[in-house]
Tab-separated table of C-alpha atoms in Angstrom:
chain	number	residue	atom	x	y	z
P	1	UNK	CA	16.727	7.025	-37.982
P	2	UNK	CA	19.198	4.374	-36.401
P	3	UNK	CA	18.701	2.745	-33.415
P	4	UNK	CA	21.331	2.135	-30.957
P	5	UNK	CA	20.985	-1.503	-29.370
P	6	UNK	CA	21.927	-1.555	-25.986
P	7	UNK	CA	22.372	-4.599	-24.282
P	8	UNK	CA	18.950	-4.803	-21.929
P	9	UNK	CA	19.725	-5.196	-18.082
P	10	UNK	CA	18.429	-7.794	-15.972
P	11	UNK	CA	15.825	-5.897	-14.588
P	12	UNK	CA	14.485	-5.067	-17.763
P	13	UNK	CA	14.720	-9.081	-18.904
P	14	UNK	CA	12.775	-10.200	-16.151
P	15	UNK	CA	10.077	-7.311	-16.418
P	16	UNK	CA	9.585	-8.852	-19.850
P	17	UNK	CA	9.126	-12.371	-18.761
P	18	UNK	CA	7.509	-11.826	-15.558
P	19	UNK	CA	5.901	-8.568	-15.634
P	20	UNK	CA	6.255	-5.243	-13.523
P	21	UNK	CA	7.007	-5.676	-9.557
P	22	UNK	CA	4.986	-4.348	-6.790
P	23	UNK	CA	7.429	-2.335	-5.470
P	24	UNK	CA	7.385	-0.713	-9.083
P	25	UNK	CA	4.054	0.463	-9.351
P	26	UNK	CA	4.060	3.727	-7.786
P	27	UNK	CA	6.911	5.125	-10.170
P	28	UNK	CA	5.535	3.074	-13.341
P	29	UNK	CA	1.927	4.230	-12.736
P	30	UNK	CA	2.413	7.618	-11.993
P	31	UNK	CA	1.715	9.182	-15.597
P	32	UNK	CA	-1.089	6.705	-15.928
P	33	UNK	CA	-3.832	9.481	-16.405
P	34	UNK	CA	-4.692	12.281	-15.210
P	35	UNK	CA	-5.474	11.573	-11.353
P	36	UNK	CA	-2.252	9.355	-10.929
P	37	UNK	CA	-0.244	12.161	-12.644
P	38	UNK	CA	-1.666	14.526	-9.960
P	39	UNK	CA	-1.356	12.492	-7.190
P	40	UNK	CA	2.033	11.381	-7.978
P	41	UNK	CA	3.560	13.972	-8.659
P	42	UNK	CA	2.592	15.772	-5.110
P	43	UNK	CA	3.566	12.587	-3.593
P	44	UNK	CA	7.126	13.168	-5.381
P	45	UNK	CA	7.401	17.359	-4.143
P	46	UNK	CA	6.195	16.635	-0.276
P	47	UNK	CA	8.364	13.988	-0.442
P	48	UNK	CA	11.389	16.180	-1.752
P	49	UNK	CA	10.353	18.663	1.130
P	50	UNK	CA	10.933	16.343	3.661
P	51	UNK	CA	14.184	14.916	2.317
P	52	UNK	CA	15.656	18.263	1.511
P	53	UNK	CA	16.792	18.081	5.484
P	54	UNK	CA	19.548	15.487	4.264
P	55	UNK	CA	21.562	18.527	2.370
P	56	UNK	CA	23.699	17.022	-0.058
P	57	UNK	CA	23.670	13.697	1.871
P	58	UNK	CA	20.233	12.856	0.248
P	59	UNK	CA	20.169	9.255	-0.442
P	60	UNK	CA	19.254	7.508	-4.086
P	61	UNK	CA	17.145	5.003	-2.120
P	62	UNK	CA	14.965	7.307	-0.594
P	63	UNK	CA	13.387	8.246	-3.788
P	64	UNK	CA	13.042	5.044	-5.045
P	65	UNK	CA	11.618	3.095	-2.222
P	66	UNK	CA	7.946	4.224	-1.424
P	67	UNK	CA	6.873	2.471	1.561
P	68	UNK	CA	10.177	2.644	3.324
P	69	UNK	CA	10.270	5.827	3.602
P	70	UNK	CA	9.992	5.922	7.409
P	71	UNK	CA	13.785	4.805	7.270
P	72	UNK	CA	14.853	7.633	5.886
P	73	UNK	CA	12.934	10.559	7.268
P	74	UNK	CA	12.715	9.324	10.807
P	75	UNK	CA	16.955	10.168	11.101
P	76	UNK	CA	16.392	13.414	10.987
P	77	UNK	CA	14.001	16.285	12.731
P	78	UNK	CA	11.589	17.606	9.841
P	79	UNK	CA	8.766	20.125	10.137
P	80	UNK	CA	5.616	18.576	10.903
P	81	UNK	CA	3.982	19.981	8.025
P	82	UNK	CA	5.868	18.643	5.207
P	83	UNK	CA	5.899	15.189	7.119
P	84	UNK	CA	2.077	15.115	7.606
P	85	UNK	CA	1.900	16.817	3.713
P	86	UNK	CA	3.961	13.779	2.554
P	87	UNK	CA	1.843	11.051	3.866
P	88	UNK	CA	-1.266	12.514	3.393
P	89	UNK	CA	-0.149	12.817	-0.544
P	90	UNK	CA	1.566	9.449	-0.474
P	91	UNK	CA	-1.870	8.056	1.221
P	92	UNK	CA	-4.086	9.440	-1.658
P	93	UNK	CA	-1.966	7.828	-4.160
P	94	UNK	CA	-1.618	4.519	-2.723
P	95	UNK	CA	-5.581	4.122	-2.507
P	96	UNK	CA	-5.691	5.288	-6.240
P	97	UNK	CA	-3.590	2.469	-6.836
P	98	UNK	CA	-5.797	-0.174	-4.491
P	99	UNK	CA	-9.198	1.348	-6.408
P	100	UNK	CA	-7.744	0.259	-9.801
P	101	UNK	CA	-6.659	-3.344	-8.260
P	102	UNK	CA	-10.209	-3.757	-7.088
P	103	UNK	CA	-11.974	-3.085	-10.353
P	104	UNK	CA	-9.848	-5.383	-11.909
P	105	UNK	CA	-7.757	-2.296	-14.295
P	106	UNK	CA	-4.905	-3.318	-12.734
P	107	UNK	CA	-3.972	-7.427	-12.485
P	108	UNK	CA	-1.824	-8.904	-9.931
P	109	UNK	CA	-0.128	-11.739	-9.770
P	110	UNK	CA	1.894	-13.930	-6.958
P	111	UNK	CA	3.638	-17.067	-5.603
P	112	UNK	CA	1.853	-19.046	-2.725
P	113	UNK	CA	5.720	-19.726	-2.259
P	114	UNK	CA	8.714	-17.823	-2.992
P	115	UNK	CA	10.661	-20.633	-4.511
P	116	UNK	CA	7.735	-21.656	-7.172
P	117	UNK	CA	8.323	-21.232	-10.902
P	118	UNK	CA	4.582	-19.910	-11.714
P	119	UNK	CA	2.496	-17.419	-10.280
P	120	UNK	CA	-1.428	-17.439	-9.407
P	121	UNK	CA	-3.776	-14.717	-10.328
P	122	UNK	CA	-5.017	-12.593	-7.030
P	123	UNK	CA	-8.616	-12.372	-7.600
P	124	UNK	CA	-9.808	-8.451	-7.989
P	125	UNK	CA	-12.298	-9.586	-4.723
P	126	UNK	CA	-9.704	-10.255	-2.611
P	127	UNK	CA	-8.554	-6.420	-2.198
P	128	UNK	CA	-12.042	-5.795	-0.537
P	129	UNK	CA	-11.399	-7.797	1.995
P	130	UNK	CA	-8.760	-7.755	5.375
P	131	UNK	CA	-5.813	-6.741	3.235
P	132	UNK	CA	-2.098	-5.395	3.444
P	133	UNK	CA	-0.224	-4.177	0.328
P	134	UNK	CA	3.174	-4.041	0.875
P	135	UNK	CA	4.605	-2.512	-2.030
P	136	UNK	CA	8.203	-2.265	-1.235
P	137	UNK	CA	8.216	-5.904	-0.476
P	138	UNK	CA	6.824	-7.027	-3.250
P	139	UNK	CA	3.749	-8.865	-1.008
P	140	UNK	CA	0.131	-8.875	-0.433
P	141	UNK	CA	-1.591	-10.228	2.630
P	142	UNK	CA	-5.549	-10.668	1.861
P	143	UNK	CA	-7.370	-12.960	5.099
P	144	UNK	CA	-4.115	-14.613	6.004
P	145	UNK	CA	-3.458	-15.618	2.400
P	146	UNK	CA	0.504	-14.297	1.584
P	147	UNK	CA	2.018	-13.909	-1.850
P	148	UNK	CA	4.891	-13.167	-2.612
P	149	UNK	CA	7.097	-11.702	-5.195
P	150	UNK	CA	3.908	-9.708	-6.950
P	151	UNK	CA	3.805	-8.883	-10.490
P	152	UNK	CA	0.897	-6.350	-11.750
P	153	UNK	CA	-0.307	-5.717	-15.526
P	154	UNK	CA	-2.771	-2.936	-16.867
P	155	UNK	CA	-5.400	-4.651	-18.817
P	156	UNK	CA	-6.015	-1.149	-20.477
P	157	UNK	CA	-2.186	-0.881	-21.541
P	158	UNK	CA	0.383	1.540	-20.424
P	159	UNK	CA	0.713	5.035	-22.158
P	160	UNK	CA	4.087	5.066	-23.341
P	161	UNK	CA	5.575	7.108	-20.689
P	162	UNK	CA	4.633	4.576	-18.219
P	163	UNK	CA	5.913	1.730	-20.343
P	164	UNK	CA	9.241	3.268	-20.914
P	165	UNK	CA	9.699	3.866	-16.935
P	166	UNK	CA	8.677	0.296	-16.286
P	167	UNK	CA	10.905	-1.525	-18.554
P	168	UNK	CA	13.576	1.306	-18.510
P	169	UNK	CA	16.832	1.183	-16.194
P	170	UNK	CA	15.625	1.447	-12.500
P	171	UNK	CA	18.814	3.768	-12.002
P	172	UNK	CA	16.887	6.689	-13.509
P	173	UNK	CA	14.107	6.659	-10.868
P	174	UNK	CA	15.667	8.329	-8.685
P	175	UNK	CA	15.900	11.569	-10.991
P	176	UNK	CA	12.476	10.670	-12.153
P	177	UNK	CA	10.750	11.167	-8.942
P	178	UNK	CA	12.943	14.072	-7.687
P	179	UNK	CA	11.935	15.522	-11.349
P	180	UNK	CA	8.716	16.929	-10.271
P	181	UNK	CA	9.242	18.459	-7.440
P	182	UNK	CA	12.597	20.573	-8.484
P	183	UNK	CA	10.730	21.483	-12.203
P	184	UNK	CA	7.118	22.406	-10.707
P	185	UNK	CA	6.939	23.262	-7.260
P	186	UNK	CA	3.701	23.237	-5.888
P	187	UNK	CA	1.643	23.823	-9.010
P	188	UNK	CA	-0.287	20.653	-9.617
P	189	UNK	CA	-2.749	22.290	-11.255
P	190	UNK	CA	-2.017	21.049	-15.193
P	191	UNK	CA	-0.811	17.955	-14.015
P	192	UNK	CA	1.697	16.953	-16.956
P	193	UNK	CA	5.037	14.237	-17.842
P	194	UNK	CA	7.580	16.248	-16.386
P	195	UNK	CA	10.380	14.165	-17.257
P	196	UNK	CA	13.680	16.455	-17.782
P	197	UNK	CA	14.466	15.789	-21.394
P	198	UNK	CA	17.911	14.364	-21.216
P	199	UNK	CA	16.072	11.379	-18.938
P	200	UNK	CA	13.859	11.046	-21.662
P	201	UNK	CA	16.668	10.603	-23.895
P	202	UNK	CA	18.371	7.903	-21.375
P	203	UNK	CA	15.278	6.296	-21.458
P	204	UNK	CA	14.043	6.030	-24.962
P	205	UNK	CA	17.677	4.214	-25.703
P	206	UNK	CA	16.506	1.721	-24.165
P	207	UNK	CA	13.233	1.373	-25.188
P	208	UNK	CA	13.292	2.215	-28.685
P	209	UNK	CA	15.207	-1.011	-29.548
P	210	UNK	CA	12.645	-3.100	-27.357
P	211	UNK	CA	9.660	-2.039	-29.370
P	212	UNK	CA	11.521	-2.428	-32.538
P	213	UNK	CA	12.732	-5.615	-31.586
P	214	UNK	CA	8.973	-6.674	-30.958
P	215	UNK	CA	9.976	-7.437	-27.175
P	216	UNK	CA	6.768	-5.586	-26.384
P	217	UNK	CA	4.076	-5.309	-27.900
P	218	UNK	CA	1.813	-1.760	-28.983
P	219	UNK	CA	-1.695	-1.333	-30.398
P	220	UNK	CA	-3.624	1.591	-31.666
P	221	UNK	CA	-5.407	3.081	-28.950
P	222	UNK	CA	-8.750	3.264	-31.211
P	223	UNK	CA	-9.142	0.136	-33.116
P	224	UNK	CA	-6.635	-1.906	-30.891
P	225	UNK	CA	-4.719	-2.782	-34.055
P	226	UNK	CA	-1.451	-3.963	-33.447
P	227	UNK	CA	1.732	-1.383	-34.328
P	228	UNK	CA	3.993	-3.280	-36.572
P	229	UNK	CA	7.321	-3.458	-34.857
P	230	UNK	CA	9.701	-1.458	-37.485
P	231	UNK	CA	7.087	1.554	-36.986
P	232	UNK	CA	8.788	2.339	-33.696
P	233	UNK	CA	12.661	2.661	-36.001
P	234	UNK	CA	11.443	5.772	-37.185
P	235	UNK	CA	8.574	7.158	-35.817
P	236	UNK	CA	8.221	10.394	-33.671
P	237	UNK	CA	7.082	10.151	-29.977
P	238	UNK	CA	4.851	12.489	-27.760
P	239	UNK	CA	4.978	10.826	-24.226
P	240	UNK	CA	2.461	13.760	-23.306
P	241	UNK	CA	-0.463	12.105	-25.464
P	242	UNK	CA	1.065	8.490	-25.423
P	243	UNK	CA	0.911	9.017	-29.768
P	244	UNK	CA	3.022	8.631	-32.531
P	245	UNK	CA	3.596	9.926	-35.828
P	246	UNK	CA	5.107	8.163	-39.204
P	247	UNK	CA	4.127	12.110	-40.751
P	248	UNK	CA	4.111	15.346	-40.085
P	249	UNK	CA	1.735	16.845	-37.747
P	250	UNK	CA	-0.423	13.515	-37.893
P	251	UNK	CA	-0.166	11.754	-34.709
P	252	UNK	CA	-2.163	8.602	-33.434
P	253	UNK	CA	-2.406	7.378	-29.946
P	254	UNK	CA	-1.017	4.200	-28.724
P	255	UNK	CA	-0.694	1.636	-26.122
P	256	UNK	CA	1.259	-0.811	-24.720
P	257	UNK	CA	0.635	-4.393	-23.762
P	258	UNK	CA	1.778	-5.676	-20.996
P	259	UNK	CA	3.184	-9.488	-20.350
P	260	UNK	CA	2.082	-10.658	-17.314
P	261	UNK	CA	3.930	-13.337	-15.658
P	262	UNK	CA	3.821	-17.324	-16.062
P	263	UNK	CA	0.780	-18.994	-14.889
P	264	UNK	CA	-1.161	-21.966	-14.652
P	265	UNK	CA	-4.396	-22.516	-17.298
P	266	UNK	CA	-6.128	-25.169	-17.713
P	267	UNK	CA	-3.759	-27.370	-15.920
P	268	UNK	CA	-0.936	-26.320	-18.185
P	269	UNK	CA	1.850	-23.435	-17.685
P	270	UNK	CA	1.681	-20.602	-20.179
P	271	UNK	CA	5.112	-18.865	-20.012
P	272	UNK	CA	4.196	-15.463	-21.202
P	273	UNK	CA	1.475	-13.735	-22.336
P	274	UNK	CA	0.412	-9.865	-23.491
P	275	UNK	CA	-2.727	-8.575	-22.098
P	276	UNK	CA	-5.035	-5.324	-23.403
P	277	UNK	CA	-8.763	-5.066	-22.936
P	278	UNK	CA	-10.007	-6.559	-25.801
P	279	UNK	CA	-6.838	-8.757	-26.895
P	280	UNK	CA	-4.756	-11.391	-25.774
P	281	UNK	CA	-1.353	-12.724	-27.038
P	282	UNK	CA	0.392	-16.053	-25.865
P	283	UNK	CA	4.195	-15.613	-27.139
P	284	UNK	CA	6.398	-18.258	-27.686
P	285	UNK	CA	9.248	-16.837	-26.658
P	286	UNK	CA	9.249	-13.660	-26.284
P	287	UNK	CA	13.122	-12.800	-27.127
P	288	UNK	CA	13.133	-13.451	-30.437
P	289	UNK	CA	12.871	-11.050	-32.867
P	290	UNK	CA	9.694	-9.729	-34.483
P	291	UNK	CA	9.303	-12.578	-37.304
P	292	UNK	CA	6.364	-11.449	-40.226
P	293	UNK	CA	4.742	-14.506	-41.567
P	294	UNK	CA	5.580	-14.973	-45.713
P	295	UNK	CA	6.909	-11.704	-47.282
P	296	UNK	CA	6.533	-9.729	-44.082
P	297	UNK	CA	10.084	-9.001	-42.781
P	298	UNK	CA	10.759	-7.814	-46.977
P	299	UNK	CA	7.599	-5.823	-47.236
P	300	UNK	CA	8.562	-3.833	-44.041
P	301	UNK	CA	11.600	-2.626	-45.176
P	302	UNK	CA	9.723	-1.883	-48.592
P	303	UNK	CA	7.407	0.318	-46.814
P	304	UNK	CA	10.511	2.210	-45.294
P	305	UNK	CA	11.476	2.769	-48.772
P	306	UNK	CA	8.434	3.987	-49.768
P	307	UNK	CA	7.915	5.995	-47.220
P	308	UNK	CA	11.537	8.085	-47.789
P	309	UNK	CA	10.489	8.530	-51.492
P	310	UNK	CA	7.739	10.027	-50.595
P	311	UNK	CA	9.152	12.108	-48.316
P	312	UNK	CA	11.860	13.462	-49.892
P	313	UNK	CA	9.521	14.071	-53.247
P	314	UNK	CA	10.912	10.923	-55.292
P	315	UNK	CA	7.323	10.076	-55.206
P	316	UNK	CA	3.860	11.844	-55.517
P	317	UNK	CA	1.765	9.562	-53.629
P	318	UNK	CA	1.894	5.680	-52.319
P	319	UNK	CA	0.685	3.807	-55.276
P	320	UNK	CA	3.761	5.262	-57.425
P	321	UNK	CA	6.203	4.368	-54.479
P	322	UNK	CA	5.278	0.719	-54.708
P	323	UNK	CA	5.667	0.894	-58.475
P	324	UNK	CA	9.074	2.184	-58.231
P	325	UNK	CA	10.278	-0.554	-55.828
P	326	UNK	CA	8.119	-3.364	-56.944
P	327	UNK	CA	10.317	-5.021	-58.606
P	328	UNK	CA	12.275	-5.637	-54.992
P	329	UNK	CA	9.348	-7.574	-53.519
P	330	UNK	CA	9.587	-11.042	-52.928
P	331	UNK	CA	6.811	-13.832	-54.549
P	332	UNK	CA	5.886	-14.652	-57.836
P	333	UNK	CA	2.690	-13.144	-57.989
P	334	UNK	CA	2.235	-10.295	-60.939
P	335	UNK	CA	3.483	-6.597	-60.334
P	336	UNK	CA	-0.026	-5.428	-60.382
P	337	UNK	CA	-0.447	-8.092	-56.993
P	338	UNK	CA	2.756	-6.867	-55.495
P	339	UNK	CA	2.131	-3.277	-55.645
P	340	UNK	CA	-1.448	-3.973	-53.772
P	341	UNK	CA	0.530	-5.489	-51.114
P	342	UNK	CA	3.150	-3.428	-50.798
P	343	UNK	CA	-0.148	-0.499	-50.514
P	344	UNK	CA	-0.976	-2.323	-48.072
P	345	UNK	CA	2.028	-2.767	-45.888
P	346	UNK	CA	2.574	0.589	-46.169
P	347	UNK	CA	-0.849	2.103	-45.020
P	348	UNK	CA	-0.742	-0.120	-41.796
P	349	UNK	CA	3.088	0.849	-40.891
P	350	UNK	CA	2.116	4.619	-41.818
P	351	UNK	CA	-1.835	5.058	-41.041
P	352	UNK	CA	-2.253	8.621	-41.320
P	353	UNK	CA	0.890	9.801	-43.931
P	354	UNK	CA	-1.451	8.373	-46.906
């Protein structure tokens, strides 16, 4: 498979330094699991109800800016129903949302002051007390205490529908949400991703490179073992189950870290670092390319190899593949050596095509 690179916008370059906005959340959360999926997506139909008295004249915005919503359905007359439908959904939602910032699944982050460089942890505690979340302005207000410009990270990871939304062009969002409620109706009862397939497309041109590029970061969802970067150059994608597959009809779930802003630790600034429940990364510099210590960058595109000889018969298993090519590999260890670590390169990049 080749991937396209597209040059990333600038939305998508300061998600990846700073993290996810505030005002994103709803959108990027909403195939989170299973509850979020339902609640979203009958926020997104009630919603399209209610806005289906513009006509043709329906504004982008309007799907795309959840808590400002009042702007946009208080210019025209709509049936009670639908309106009181809309908020109630909208309402459920939101407090999903606010439940997973209190237990401390979801992270946020603010300035004290919009012009500072670094942003402070919000303490999980502070969402139990007198507080206003105001997503589409990016603040929180918790006993008088105002931050600004509010960046939010799942400590669990994102499935990869929900990372390809958040770090995806912000144009699509507008077909995203209105996706839902023109595919499904009102039957929420298998709450699914119900992202048209040609957005899927427009979306996983962008992300594709991203991952490959080792912009973001992935880990398999059951032994939190980091997915090497060229895995995501050829692998297949199920956004349903948040897996991926190097063979056929073997698939392995994933997730996908998420940077959280720069902050202050210890007295010192850490620019960027990826979070997931049991793992922490501080990058560098997250904009350079995926760099594999020693024989790493080599051995990757050895295991590529090996993996098309065995696909297309060339070879019977992985241990002759490495054979065949070993005499590619960089060091000056013996063949026997080379062929172990080319084994296994290979059986990390493709865990279940063995």
């Amino acid at each position: 498979m080749t991937i396209e690179i597209y040059e990333r916008l600038p939305s998508t370059e300061d998600r990846l330094i700073n993290g996810v906005k505030l005002s994103d959340a709803p959108e990027c959360l909403g195939f989170l699991d299973f509850r979020c999926a339902s609640f979203f997506m009958s926020m997104c139909a009630s919603l399209g109800r209610c806005l289906d008295c513009y006509g043709n004249a329906l504004p982008d915005q309007a799907y795309s800016e959840f808590g400002n919503e009042e702007y946009f359905l208080n210019k025209v007359s709509i049936n009670p129903k639908f309106l009181i439908e809309y908020y109630e959904n909208r309402n459920y939602y939101y407090k999903k949302i606010i439940l997973m910032l209190k237990s401390g699944r979801i992270k946020a982050y603010g300035k004290r002051h919009i012009e500072e460089s670094i942003w402070h942890e919000i303490p999980c505690s502070y969402f139990s007390f007198d507080c206003k979340i105001l997503f589409h302005k990016n603040k929180i207000i918790s006993e008088g205490i105002v931050f600004f410009d509010v960046r939010i990270i799942c400590i669990d990871g994102l499935p990869i529908g929900c990372a390809m939304i958040a770090y995806g062009d912000q144009e699509f969002i507008e077909p995203l949400v209105a996706g839902p409620a023109y595919f499904y109706g009102t039957d929420f009862s298998i709450p699914r991703c119900t992202i048209p397939i040609d957005l899927i497309r427009e979306f996983l041109k962008l992300f594709r490179p991203i991952m490959a590029g080792g912009m973001l970061r992935a880990c398999y969802s059951d032994t939190d073992e980091e997915v090497l970067p060229v895995v995501w150059e050829h692998c297949k994608i199920s956004l349903q189950n948040s897996a991926i597959s190097t063979a056929s009809k073997q698939w392995k779930k994933v997730s996908i870290y998420t940077p959280h802003p720069p902050v202050k630790r210890d007295g010192k600034e850490v620019s960027s670092v990826y979070m997931s429940k049991r793992k922490t990364i501080e990058i560098e510099d997250k904009h350079k390319k995926y760099i594999s210590r020693g024989y790493g960058s080599n051995d990757a595109h050895l295991a590529q190899k090996m993996h098309e000889l065995i696909s297309t018969g060339q070879a019977q298993n992985v241990h002759r593949a490495a054979w065949m090519l070993v005499d590619k590999a960089e060091g000056n260890s013996l063949d026997k050596s080379k062929v172990q670590r080319l084994m296994g390169v290979y059986n990390k990049t493709y865990p279940y095509s063995g």
